[in-house]
Short mmCIF file of C-alpha atoms in Angstrom, two decimals:
data_model
loop_
_atom_site.label_atom_id
_atom_site.label_comp_id
_atom_site.label_asym_id
_atom_site.label_seq_id
_atom_site.Cartn_x
_atom_site.Cartn_y
_atom_site.Cartn_z
CA MET A 1094 24.80 -32.29 -6.31
CA ASN A 1095 27.56 -29.80 -6.63
CA ALA A 1096 27.29 -27.40 -9.53
CA SER A 1097 28.95 -24.17 -10.39
CA LEU A 1098 28.06 -21.27 -12.61
CA ALA A 1099 31.25 -19.24 -12.78
CA PRO A 1100 31.84 -18.01 -16.33
CA PRO A 1101 34.60 -15.49 -17.00
CA ALA A 1102 33.65 -11.87 -16.41
CA VAL A 1103 33.27 -11.31 -20.14
CA ARG A 1104 30.66 -14.06 -20.42
CA ARG A 1105 28.37 -12.88 -17.65
CA PRO A 1106 26.93 -9.87 -19.53
CA LEU A 1107 26.48 -12.04 -22.64
CA ILE A 1108 24.49 -14.56 -20.62
CA LEU A 1109 22.44 -11.69 -19.21
CA ALA A 1110 21.77 -10.56 -22.79
CA ALA A 1111 20.48 -14.05 -23.64
CA VAL A 1112 18.25 -13.99 -20.56
CA MET A 1113 16.91 -10.60 -21.65
CA LEU A 1114 16.12 -11.90 -25.14
CA ALA A 1115 14.33 -14.95 -23.74
CA SER A 1116 12.44 -12.74 -21.28
CA PHE A 1117 11.51 -10.33 -24.08
CA MET A 1118 9.99 -13.20 -26.05
CA ILE A 1119 7.75 -14.11 -23.10
CA ALA A 1120 7.02 -10.48 -22.17
CA ILE A 1121 5.92 -9.35 -25.62
CA GLU A 1122 3.73 -12.44 -25.92
CA ALA A 1123 1.57 -11.18 -23.05
CA THR A 1124 0.75 -7.79 -24.58
CA ILE A 1125 0.68 -8.65 -28.27
CA VAL A 1126 -1.72 -11.60 -27.94
CA SER A 1127 -4.03 -9.72 -25.56
CA THR A 1128 -4.25 -6.85 -28.04
CA ALA A 1129 -5.02 -9.09 -31.02
CA MET A 1130 -7.34 -11.66 -29.39
CA PRO A 1131 -10.66 -9.82 -29.87
CA GLN A 1132 -10.08 -9.76 -33.63
CA ILE A 1133 -8.77 -13.35 -33.69
CA ALA A 1134 -11.88 -14.51 -31.81
CA GLY A 1135 -14.04 -12.54 -34.22
CA GLN A 1136 -12.47 -14.37 -37.18
CA LEU A 1137 -12.20 -17.88 -35.75
CA GLY A 1138 -15.51 -17.87 -33.85
CA GLN A 1139 -16.46 -20.00 -30.82
CA LEU A 1140 -16.33 -17.05 -28.43
CA GLN A 1141 -17.13 -19.27 -25.45
CA TYR A 1142 -13.53 -20.53 -25.66
CA TYR A 1143 -12.02 -17.02 -25.60
CA ALA A 1144 -10.50 -17.37 -22.12
CA TRP A 1145 -9.14 -20.81 -23.00
CA VAL A 1146 -6.64 -19.28 -25.42
CA PHE A 1147 -5.01 -17.69 -22.38
CA SER A 1148 -5.79 -20.52 -19.96
CA SER A 1149 -4.31 -23.27 -22.14
CA PHE A 1150 -0.97 -21.45 -22.34
CA LEU A 1151 -1.02 -20.80 -18.61
CA LEU A 1152 -2.09 -24.35 -17.77
CA ALA A 1153 0.85 -25.89 -19.62
CA GLN A 1154 3.24 -23.29 -18.22
CA THR A 1155 1.96 -23.83 -14.68
CA ALA A 1156 2.04 -27.62 -14.88
CA THR A 1157 5.65 -27.65 -16.07
CA THR A 1158 7.23 -24.69 -14.27
CA VAL A 1159 8.09 -26.67 -11.15
CA VAL A 1160 9.13 -29.72 -13.20
CA PHE A 1161 11.58 -27.68 -15.27
CA GLY A 1162 12.81 -25.95 -12.12
CA LYS A 1163 13.62 -29.38 -10.69
CA LEU A 1164 15.24 -30.48 -13.97
CA ALA A 1165 17.41 -27.35 -13.93
CA ASP A 1166 18.68 -28.34 -10.47
CA LEU A 1167 19.36 -31.89 -11.66
CA TYR A 1168 20.67 -31.52 -15.21
CA GLY A 1169 21.83 -27.89 -15.32
CA ARG A 1170 20.31 -24.67 -16.57
CA ARG A 1171 21.56 -24.59 -20.18
CA SER A 1172 20.03 -27.87 -21.39
CA VAL A 1173 16.63 -27.03 -19.95
CA LEU A 1174 16.67 -23.54 -21.47
CA LEU A 1175 17.56 -24.79 -24.95
CA VAL A 1176 14.82 -27.42 -24.86
CA GLY A 1177 12.30 -24.87 -23.60
CA ILE A 1178 13.12 -22.36 -26.34
CA GLY A 1179 12.77 -25.07 -28.99
CA ILE A 1180 9.33 -26.10 -27.71
CA PHE A 1181 8.16 -22.50 -27.45
CA LEU A 1182 9.18 -21.71 -31.03
CA LEU A 1183 7.46 -24.86 -32.33
CA GLY A 1184 4.25 -23.79 -30.60
CA SER A 1185 4.59 -20.25 -31.97
CA ILE A 1186 4.91 -21.49 -35.54
CA LEU A 1187 1.90 -23.79 -35.18
CA CYS A 1188 -0.23 -21.03 -33.61
CA GLY A 1189 0.19 -18.99 -36.78
CA PHE A 1190 -1.38 -21.83 -38.78
CA ALA A 1191 -4.37 -22.32 -36.43
CA TRP A 1192 -7.65 -22.71 -38.35
CA SER A 1193 -10.05 -22.71 -35.39
CA MET A 1194 -10.21 -21.77 -31.73
CA PRO A 1195 -9.67 -25.41 -30.57
CA ALA A 1196 -6.59 -25.64 -32.81
CA LEU A 1197 -5.24 -22.35 -31.46
CA ILE A 1198 -5.86 -23.55 -27.91
CA ALA A 1199 -3.96 -26.79 -28.60
CA PHE A 1200 -0.98 -24.97 -30.09
CA ARG A 1201 -0.96 -22.47 -27.22
CA LEU A 1202 -0.54 -25.49 -24.93
CA ILE A 1203 2.71 -26.27 -26.74
CA GLN A 1204 3.84 -22.67 -26.37
CA GLY A 1205 3.07 -22.88 -22.66
CA LEU A 1206 5.24 -25.96 -22.25
CA GLY A 1207 8.21 -24.01 -23.56
CA ALA A 1208 7.44 -20.99 -21.41
CA GLY A 1209 7.34 -23.31 -18.39
CA ALA A 1210 11.05 -23.91 -18.94
CA ILE A 1211 12.19 -20.49 -20.11
CA GLN A 1212 10.76 -18.24 -17.41
CA PRO A 1213 11.80 -19.97 -14.15
CA VAL A 1214 15.19 -21.17 -15.35
CA SER A 1215 16.15 -17.77 -16.78
CA ILE A 1216 15.43 -16.16 -13.42
CA THR A 1217 17.33 -18.96 -11.67
CA VAL A 1218 20.38 -18.24 -13.86
CA ILE A 1219 20.29 -14.61 -12.68
CA GLY A 1220 20.11 -15.82 -9.08
CA ASP A 1221 23.18 -18.00 -9.74
CA LEU A 1222 25.27 -15.36 -11.48
CA TYR A 1223 24.61 -12.32 -9.31
CA ALA A 1224 24.79 -11.85 -5.56
CA ALA A 1225 21.91 -10.14 -3.77
CA HIS A 1226 23.67 -6.76 -3.64
CA GLU A 1227 24.21 -6.86 -7.43
CA ARG A 1228 20.67 -7.73 -8.39
CA GLY A 1229 19.32 -4.21 -8.01
CA LYS A 1230 21.28 -3.16 -11.09
CA VAL A 1231 20.46 -6.39 -12.93
CA GLN A 1232 16.76 -5.99 -12.17
CA GLY A 1233 16.97 -2.62 -13.86
CA TRP A 1234 18.21 -4.28 -17.05
CA LEU A 1235 15.54 -6.96 -16.87
CA ALA A 1236 12.91 -4.32 -16.12
CA SER A 1237 13.91 -2.50 -19.30
CA VAL A 1238 12.93 -5.62 -21.24
CA TRP A 1239 9.38 -5.43 -19.91
CA GLY A 1240 9.31 -1.70 -20.48
CA VAL A 1241 10.33 -2.02 -24.12
CA SER A 1242 7.92 -4.91 -24.71
CA SER A 1243 5.09 -2.92 -23.13
CA VAL A 1244 5.49 -0.32 -25.87
CA ILE A 1245 6.37 -2.58 -28.78
CA GLY A 1246 3.80 -5.32 -28.01
CA PRO A 1247 0.58 -3.28 -28.30
CA LEU A 1248 1.97 -1.26 -31.21
CA ALA A 1249 3.04 -4.41 -33.08
CA GLY A 1250 -0.22 -6.19 -32.27
CA GLY A 1251 -2.34 -3.29 -33.50
CA LEU A 1252 -0.32 -2.83 -36.70
CA ILE A 1253 -0.26 -6.56 -37.48
CA ILE A 1254 -4.02 -6.91 -37.02
CA GLN A 1255 -4.69 -3.87 -39.21
CA HIS A 1256 -2.23 -4.55 -42.05
CA VAL A 1257 -1.13 -8.23 -42.23
CA SER A 1258 -2.23 -11.66 -41.06
CA TRP A 1259 -2.62 -12.12 -37.29
CA ALA A 1260 -0.34 -15.17 -37.62
CA TRP A 1261 2.64 -12.83 -37.46
CA ILE A 1262 1.96 -12.03 -33.80
CA PHE A 1263 3.25 -15.56 -33.15
CA TRP A 1264 5.85 -15.89 -35.90
CA ILE A 1265 7.87 -12.86 -34.77
CA ASN A 1266 9.03 -15.02 -31.83
CA VAL A 1267 11.23 -17.16 -34.08
CA PRO A 1268 14.23 -14.84 -34.66
CA ILE A 1269 14.17 -13.66 -31.02
CA GLY A 1270 14.16 -17.22 -29.71
CA LEU A 1271 16.96 -18.37 -32.01
CA ALA A 1272 19.15 -15.47 -30.87
CA ALA A 1273 18.52 -16.30 -27.19
CA ALA A 1274 19.28 -19.99 -27.76
CA ALA A 1275 22.56 -19.11 -29.45
CA GLY A 1276 23.56 -16.97 -26.48
CA PHE A 1277 22.90 -19.73 -23.93
CA PHE A 1278 24.60 -22.38 -26.10
CA LEU A 1279 27.77 -20.36 -26.65
CA PHE A 1280 28.30 -18.63 -23.31
CA LEU A 1281 26.53 -20.44 -20.45
CA ARG A 1282 28.98 -22.87 -18.84
CA GLU A 1283 28.27 -25.02 -15.80
CA THR A 1284 29.63 -28.11 -14.11
CA VAL A 1285 27.01 -30.61 -12.94
CA THR A 1286 27.88 -33.69 -10.89
CA THR A 1287 26.02 -36.72 -12.21
CA HIS A 1288 24.08 -39.11 -10.02
CA GLU A 1289 20.95 -41.20 -10.22
CA ARG A 1290 17.98 -38.97 -10.94
CA SER A 1291 14.21 -39.32 -11.23
CA VAL A 1292 11.56 -36.99 -12.61
CA ASP A 1293 8.02 -36.92 -11.26
CA VAL A 1294 6.21 -37.40 -14.58
CA VAL A 1295 3.22 -39.02 -12.86
CA GLY A 1296 2.84 -36.05 -10.54
CA ALA A 1297 3.00 -33.56 -13.42
CA GLY A 1298 0.39 -35.58 -15.32
CA LEU A 1299 -1.99 -35.76 -12.36
CA PHE A 1300 -1.59 -32.04 -11.72
CA THR A 1301 -2.38 -31.25 -15.35
CA VAL A 1302 -5.50 -33.44 -15.26
CA ALA A 1303 -6.65 -31.83 -12.00
CA ILE A 1304 -6.26 -28.23 -13.22
CA ALA A 1305 -7.61 -28.95 -16.72
CA SER A 1306 -10.72 -30.68 -15.33
CA LEU A 1307 -11.23 -27.79 -12.91
CA MET A 1308 -11.12 -25.36 -15.82
CA VAL A 1309 -13.60 -27.50 -17.76
CA ALA A 1310 -15.90 -27.61 -14.75
CA LEU A 1311 -15.77 -23.82 -14.44
CA THR A 1312 -16.32 -23.32 -18.17
CA GLU A 1313 -19.33 -25.66 -18.27
CA ALA A 1314 -20.80 -24.43 -14.96
CA GLY A 1315 -23.07 -21.95 -16.72
CA ALA A 1316 -24.39 -24.49 -19.23
CA SER A 1317 -28.03 -25.50 -19.13
CA ASP A 1318 -27.08 -29.13 -18.49
CA GLY A 1319 -24.66 -29.13 -15.57
CA ARG A 1320 -23.88 -32.84 -15.63
CA PHE A 1321 -20.67 -32.41 -17.58
CA ALA A 1322 -19.50 -29.76 -15.12
CA VAL A 1323 -20.21 -32.11 -12.21
CA LEU A 1324 -18.30 -34.92 -13.93
CA ALA A 1325 -15.32 -32.63 -14.57
CA ALA A 1326 -15.38 -31.49 -10.93
CA ALA A 1327 -15.33 -35.11 -9.77
CA VAL A 1328 -12.35 -35.85 -12.01
CA CYS A 1329 -10.61 -32.81 -10.54
CA LEU A 1330 -11.12 -34.00 -6.96
CA VAL A 1331 -9.91 -37.52 -7.73
CA ALA A 1332 -6.85 -36.30 -9.64
CA ALA A 1333 -6.02 -33.79 -6.89
CA ALA A 1334 -6.21 -36.50 -4.21
CA LEU A 1335 -4.01 -38.83 -6.26
CA PHE A 1336 -1.59 -35.97 -6.85
CA VAL A 1337 -1.15 -35.42 -3.11
CA VAL A 1338 -0.57 -39.16 -2.58
CA GLN A 1339 1.93 -39.25 -5.43
CA GLU A 1340 3.86 -36.25 -4.16
CA ARG A 1341 4.19 -37.77 -0.70
CA ARG A 1342 5.63 -41.01 -2.05
CA ALA A 1343 7.74 -39.73 -4.99
CA ARG A 1344 11.50 -39.67 -4.51
CA ASP A 1345 11.83 -36.35 -6.37
CA PRO A 1346 8.31 -34.88 -6.17
CA MET A 1347 7.05 -32.17 -8.49
CA VAL A 1348 5.93 -30.24 -5.41
CA ALA A 1349 8.19 -30.78 -2.41
CA PHE A 1350 5.80 -30.23 0.49
CA ALA A 1351 8.74 -29.78 2.86
CA LEU A 1352 9.83 -26.79 0.77
CA TRP A 1353 6.38 -25.37 0.13
CA THR A 1354 5.30 -25.53 3.77
CA ARG A 1355 8.08 -23.27 5.00
CA ARG A 1356 6.34 -20.14 6.19
CA ALA A 1357 8.27 -17.68 4.02
CA ILE A 1358 7.64 -19.69 0.85
CA ALA A 1359 4.04 -20.67 1.64
CA THR A 1360 2.82 -17.15 2.47
CA THR A 1361 4.73 -15.46 -0.33
CA ASN A 1362 3.42 -17.95 -2.88
CA ALA A 1363 -0.14 -17.56 -1.59
CA ALA A 1364 -0.03 -13.77 -2.06
CA THR A 1365 1.59 -14.26 -5.47
CA LEU A 1366 -1.16 -16.68 -6.57
CA PHE A 1367 -3.92 -14.17 -5.91
CA SER A 1368 -1.95 -11.36 -7.53
CA GLY A 1369 -1.70 -13.53 -10.65
CA MET A 1370 -5.47 -14.07 -10.60
CA ALA A 1371 -6.07 -10.32 -10.41
CA VAL A 1372 -3.70 -9.31 -13.19
CA ILE A 1373 -4.90 -11.92 -15.68
CA GLY A 1374 -8.39 -10.48 -15.38
CA LEU A 1375 -7.04 -7.16 -16.54
CA THR A 1376 -4.88 -8.42 -19.42
CA THR A 1377 -7.54 -10.85 -20.70
CA PHE A 1378 -10.70 -8.76 -20.57
CA LEU A 1379 -9.68 -5.09 -20.70
CA PRO A 1380 -8.88 -5.20 -24.46
CA MET A 1381 -12.32 -6.74 -25.09
CA TYR A 1382 -14.05 -3.98 -23.11
CA VAL A 1383 -12.06 -1.21 -24.77
CA GLN A 1384 -12.68 -2.47 -28.30
CA ALA A 1385 -16.20 -3.92 -28.16
CA VAL A 1386 -17.85 -1.70 -25.52
CA MET A 1387 -15.95 1.59 -25.74
CA GLY A 1388 -15.53 1.31 -29.53
CA ARG A 1389 -11.80 2.00 -29.50
CA SER A 1390 -9.21 0.57 -31.88
CA PRO A 1391 -6.93 -2.43 -31.13
CA LEU A 1392 -4.02 0.00 -30.97
CA GLU A 1393 -5.72 2.09 -28.29
CA ALA A 1394 -6.65 -1.04 -26.33
CA GLY A 1395 -3.07 -2.19 -26.48
CA PHE A 1396 -1.72 1.07 -25.14
CA MET A 1397 -4.08 0.92 -22.18
CA LEU A 1398 -2.35 -2.34 -21.28
CA THR A 1399 0.99 -0.67 -21.93
CA ALA A 1400 0.50 1.42 -18.81
CA MET A 1401 0.44 -1.72 -16.68
CA VAL A 1402 3.39 -3.44 -18.33
CA LEU A 1403 5.37 -0.19 -18.21
CA GLY A 1404 4.59 0.40 -14.54
CA TRP A 1405 5.67 -3.15 -13.66
CA PRO A 1406 9.38 -2.82 -14.57
CA ILE A 1407 9.64 0.70 -13.18
CA ALA A 1408 8.39 -0.52 -9.81
CA ALA A 1409 10.56 -3.64 -10.04
CA THR A 1410 13.64 -1.44 -10.48
CA LEU A 1411 12.66 0.90 -7.64
CA GLY A 1412 11.88 -2.02 -5.35
CA ALA A 1413 15.13 -3.87 -6.11
CA ARG A 1414 17.20 -0.76 -5.38
CA ASN A 1415 15.49 -0.24 -2.02
CA PHE A 1416 15.45 -3.78 -0.62
CA GLY A 1417 18.21 -2.93 1.82
CA ARG A 1418 16.54 0.31 2.91
CA PHE A 1419 12.96 -0.85 3.49
CA GLY A 1420 13.22 -4.63 3.62
CA LEU A 1421 11.69 -7.28 1.38
CA ARG A 1422 8.47 -7.72 3.34
CA ARG A 1423 7.52 -4.03 3.39
CA ILE A 1424 8.02 -3.71 -0.35
CA LEU A 1425 5.99 -6.87 -0.99
CA VAL A 1426 3.08 -5.70 1.19
CA PHE A 1427 3.17 -2.23 -0.39
CA GLY A 1428 2.96 -3.77 -3.85
CA ALA A 1429 0.02 -5.95 -2.83
CA ALA A 1430 -1.80 -2.91 -1.40
CA LEU A 1431 -1.57 -1.12 -4.76
CA LEU A 1432 -3.48 -3.89 -6.59
CA PRO A 1433 -6.99 -3.12 -5.26
CA VAL A 1434 -6.30 0.61 -5.64
CA GLY A 1435 -5.57 0.00 -9.31
CA ALA A 1436 -8.63 -2.26 -9.71
CA VAL A 1437 -11.09 0.42 -8.58
CA PRO A 1438 -11.05 2.44 -11.87
CA PHE A 1439 -12.10 -0.66 -13.83
CA VAL A 1440 -15.35 -1.12 -11.91
CA LEU A 1441 -16.10 2.53 -12.73
CA LEU A 1442 -15.65 2.16 -16.50
CA SER A 1443 -18.47 3.01 -18.91
CA PRO A 1444 -18.65 3.31 -22.72
CA THR A 1445 -18.05 7.07 -22.43
CA THR A 1446 -15.25 6.93 -19.85
CA SER A 1447 -11.97 8.53 -20.83
CA PRO A 1448 -9.25 6.02 -21.77
CA LEU A 1449 -7.06 7.77 -19.20
CA VAL A 1450 -9.11 6.15 -16.42
CA ALA A 1451 -8.31 2.66 -17.68
CA GLY A 1452 -4.71 3.70 -18.24
CA LEU A 1453 -4.42 4.96 -14.67
CA GLY A 1454 -5.79 1.73 -13.23
CA SER A 1455 -3.40 -0.29 -15.40
CA LEU A 1456 -0.45 1.82 -14.30
CA ILE A 1457 -1.22 1.41 -10.59
CA MET A 1458 -1.70 -2.35 -10.90
CA GLY A 1459 1.55 -2.54 -12.84
CA PHE A 1460 3.35 -0.74 -10.03
CA GLY A 1461 1.82 -3.14 -7.53
CA MET A 1462 2.95 -6.22 -9.43
CA GLY A 1463 6.43 -4.76 -9.92
CA PHE A 1464 6.98 -4.27 -6.20
CA LEU A 1465 5.29 -7.52 -5.17
CA SER A 1466 6.76 -9.93 -7.71
CA THR A 1467 10.36 -8.69 -7.44
CA ALA A 1468 10.36 -8.77 -3.65
CA ALA A 1469 8.74 -12.21 -3.70
CA ILE A 1470 11.40 -13.75 -5.97
CA VAL A 1471 14.33 -12.32 -4.01
CA LEU A 1472 12.76 -13.24 -0.67
CA ILE A 1473 12.34 -16.85 -1.73
CA GLN A 1474 15.77 -17.12 -3.37
CA ASP A 1475 17.42 -15.75 -0.23
CA SER A 1476 15.62 -18.37 1.88
CA VAL A 1477 17.27 -21.43 0.28
CA GLY A 1478 20.64 -22.75 -0.93
CA TRP A 1479 21.85 -23.45 -4.49
CA THR A 1480 20.48 -26.99 -4.72
CA GLU A 1481 16.96 -25.77 -3.87
CA ARG A 1482 17.07 -22.41 -5.63
CA GLY A 1483 15.74 -23.64 -8.96
CA ALA A 1484 12.82 -25.43 -7.30
CA ALA A 1485 12.14 -22.50 -4.96
CA THR A 1486 12.22 -19.95 -7.78
CA ALA A 1487 9.97 -22.18 -9.87
CA SER A 1488 7.55 -22.51 -6.93
CA ASN A 1489 6.92 -18.77 -6.95
CA LEU A 1490 6.45 -18.60 -10.70
CA PHE A 1491 4.28 -21.70 -10.42
CA ALA A 1492 2.07 -19.89 -7.89
CA ARG A 1493 1.75 -16.81 -10.12
CA ASN A 1494 1.01 -18.89 -13.21
CA LEU A 1495 -1.46 -21.08 -11.32
CA GLY A 1496 -3.19 -17.90 -10.19
CA SER A 1497 -3.30 -16.67 -13.79
CA THR A 1498 -4.68 -20.01 -14.97
CA LEU A 1499 -7.39 -20.10 -12.32
CA GLY A 1500 -8.12 -16.39 -12.74
CA ALA A 1501 -8.68 -16.70 -16.49
CA ALA A 1502 -10.94 -19.72 -15.95
CA VAL A 1503 -12.95 -18.24 -13.06
CA LEU A 1504 -13.39 -14.79 -14.58
CA GLY A 1505 -14.11 -16.30 -18.00
CA THR A 1506 -16.84 -18.37 -16.38
CA VAL A 1507 -18.30 -15.21 -14.84
CA LEU A 1508 -18.43 -13.57 -18.26
CA ASN A 1509 -19.90 -16.61 -20.04
CA ALA A 1510 -22.54 -17.10 -17.35
CA SER A 1511 -23.52 -13.44 -17.54
CA LEU A 1512 -23.87 -13.52 -21.33
CA ALA A 1513 -25.93 -16.73 -21.18
CA ARG A 1514 -28.20 -15.41 -18.42
CA ASP A 1515 -28.64 -11.91 -19.84
CA HIS A 1516 -30.11 -12.92 -23.22
CA SER A 1517 -28.88 -9.54 -24.52
CA GLY A 1518 -27.83 -10.69 -27.95
CA SER A 1519 -26.35 -14.03 -28.94
CA LEU A 1520 -22.73 -15.17 -28.80
CA GLN A 1521 -22.75 -14.91 -32.61
CA GLN A 1522 -23.71 -11.24 -32.38
CA VAL A 1523 -21.01 -10.61 -29.78
CA GLN A 1524 -18.52 -12.34 -32.08
CA GLU A 1525 -19.53 -10.06 -34.96
CA LEU A 1526 -19.20 -7.10 -32.63
CA LEU A 1527 -15.62 -8.15 -31.82
CA HIS A 1528 -14.95 -8.56 -35.54
CA GLY A 1529 -15.75 -4.86 -35.99
CA GLN A 1530 -19.27 -5.17 -37.39
CA GLY A 1531 -20.79 -2.66 -34.98
CA ALA A 1532 -23.80 -1.88 -37.20
CA ILE A 1533 -25.36 -5.33 -37.04
CA VAL A 1534 -28.93 -5.74 -35.85
CA GLY A 1535 -28.88 -6.30 -32.10
CA ALA A 1536 -25.43 -4.73 -31.70
CA ALA A 1537 -26.67 -2.37 -28.99
CA ALA A 1538 -28.12 -5.24 -26.97
CA SER A 1539 -24.98 -7.31 -27.45
CA ARG A 1540 -22.77 -4.40 -26.40
CA ALA A 1541 -24.87 -3.80 -23.27
CA GLY A 1542 -24.81 -7.48 -22.32
CA LEU A 1543 -21.08 -7.68 -22.88
CA ALA A 1544 -20.51 -4.51 -20.82
CA HIS A 1545 -22.50 -5.96 -17.92
CA GLY A 1546 -20.59 -9.26 -18.01
CA LEU A 1547 -17.20 -7.55 -18.18
CA HIS A 1548 -18.12 -5.29 -15.25
CA LEU A 1549 -18.76 -8.40 -13.18
CA THR A 1550 -15.30 -9.68 -14.06
CA PHE A 1551 -13.77 -6.36 -12.99
CA TRP A 1552 -15.55 -6.63 -9.63
CA GLY A 1553 -14.05 -10.11 -9.38
CA VAL A 1554 -10.60 -8.62 -9.99
CA LEU A 1555 -11.11 -6.13 -7.16
CA ILE A 1556 -12.18 -8.82 -4.68
CA ILE A 1557 -9.25 -11.06 -5.61
CA ALA A 1558 -6.82 -8.12 -5.24
CA LEU A 1559 -8.11 -7.49 -1.71
CA LEU A 1560 -7.45 -11.14 -0.84
CA ALA A 1561 -3.87 -10.75 -2.10
CA VAL A 1562 -3.36 -7.87 0.33
CA LEU A 1563 -4.72 -9.92 3.22
CA LEU A 1564 -2.37 -12.82 2.48
CA SER A 1565 0.68 -10.58 2.08
CA VAL A 1566 0.33 -9.44 5.69
CA PHE A 1567 1.29 -12.94 6.86
CA VAL A 1568 4.63 -12.99 5.00
CA PRO A 1569 7.45 -13.10 7.61
CA ARG A 1570 10.46 -10.79 7.67
CA VAL A 1571 13.51 -12.13 5.81
CA THR A 1572 16.82 -10.31 6.15
CA PHE A 1573 17.97 -9.15 2.72
CA GLY A 1574 21.28 -10.46 1.35
CA THR A 1575 21.82 -13.36 3.77
CA ARG A 1576 20.81 -16.31 1.60
CA PRO A 1577 22.45 -19.67 2.32
CA PRO A 1578 25.67 -20.30 0.38
CA LYS A 1579 26.14 -22.88 -2.38
#
């Protein structure tokens, strides 16, 4: 397929503005939901499904990221982006009407489907429009989106929870999404040569079943009757085996093994996967620790996450501007090395620890992800040509999102198992604690049990971060700015 993205010079900054709006919608979602979730869980109940609110979004996003990346290569970027924004906004509206945790989880799945289109294809558009030597400046603009969202998200989440219905943390996406869609519809022009196409729907379905059953198995692993966990694990193994068979026989596979097995892509994606696992542990469970164990407000918990999301774009900008000086691999490895350094303060947290300790750890991990993720995307994009760039970009985001999905499930299982084994207060008492009823009978026992379980998850984050460093060492050198032509 021959395709061209060559809008007039006046259109390119307008397309970038649309990308920034779409990215802002995804970026603010991460901080605003994390800040509000302890209170939402306290109101809706069923605390054992807390991690699923994050995992369901990530599962749908992960399962569709590579599919939408392939569709963007086949049908063009604009159509996929518009469909993705529409799905995301539908999910956002429905989330605001959720009446229970299962309902919220289901509607977050819909949101995740839309995010699976928006995130990879937006980044692919940037790769199409700007040459490697221009992307340092563009990364600065995109980094500013994450910087602004890191401040606005926690502030908005805390204010919404304290003054109006939590539904508005989802509904504020609607005007942002409509503005982004208008920008892509009006200004993004591309020429796509038509030919016979096929989409690997079976592969996407098998992948979804495999990951969902794995998450169920992990969630139920700490239950007294482990038969359901064993059954879910068996379903996972069967679906995974069928997925591999399907991908080897599909004409346009969801996961092109020939692409994924290239050393640069395989090693970079492996390091990215573990970095995603580490970061989701921070964004999912730090607000719970800060609010329920340290007794701080949702606003304070949100601003502790702000340090991470603010450090991320700063490091992304610094890394992008120094690719030519230090090389992609060195910046990627340096970013990975910062992750365990940033994880150390979290294993040292206690109810009386200064919030600055958590903020410092968040900031360092944010710097690590900024260097690692930006170098990873550029390294992969510079390794392939135009017809593979959408799939290659999506593969890296797929790896990060898969890591986030697995990280939320694994670390959530650690927390649930600890609470069940500890017998330090019931889940109902922990739920009331999250809802702000700190004077309940048994609150001290519940707080101690929750603190112990969350400390185990933070140790898990540290171990996973160390594995990310180990994998980053195997990433090969790729000369910056020499990607294959269209």
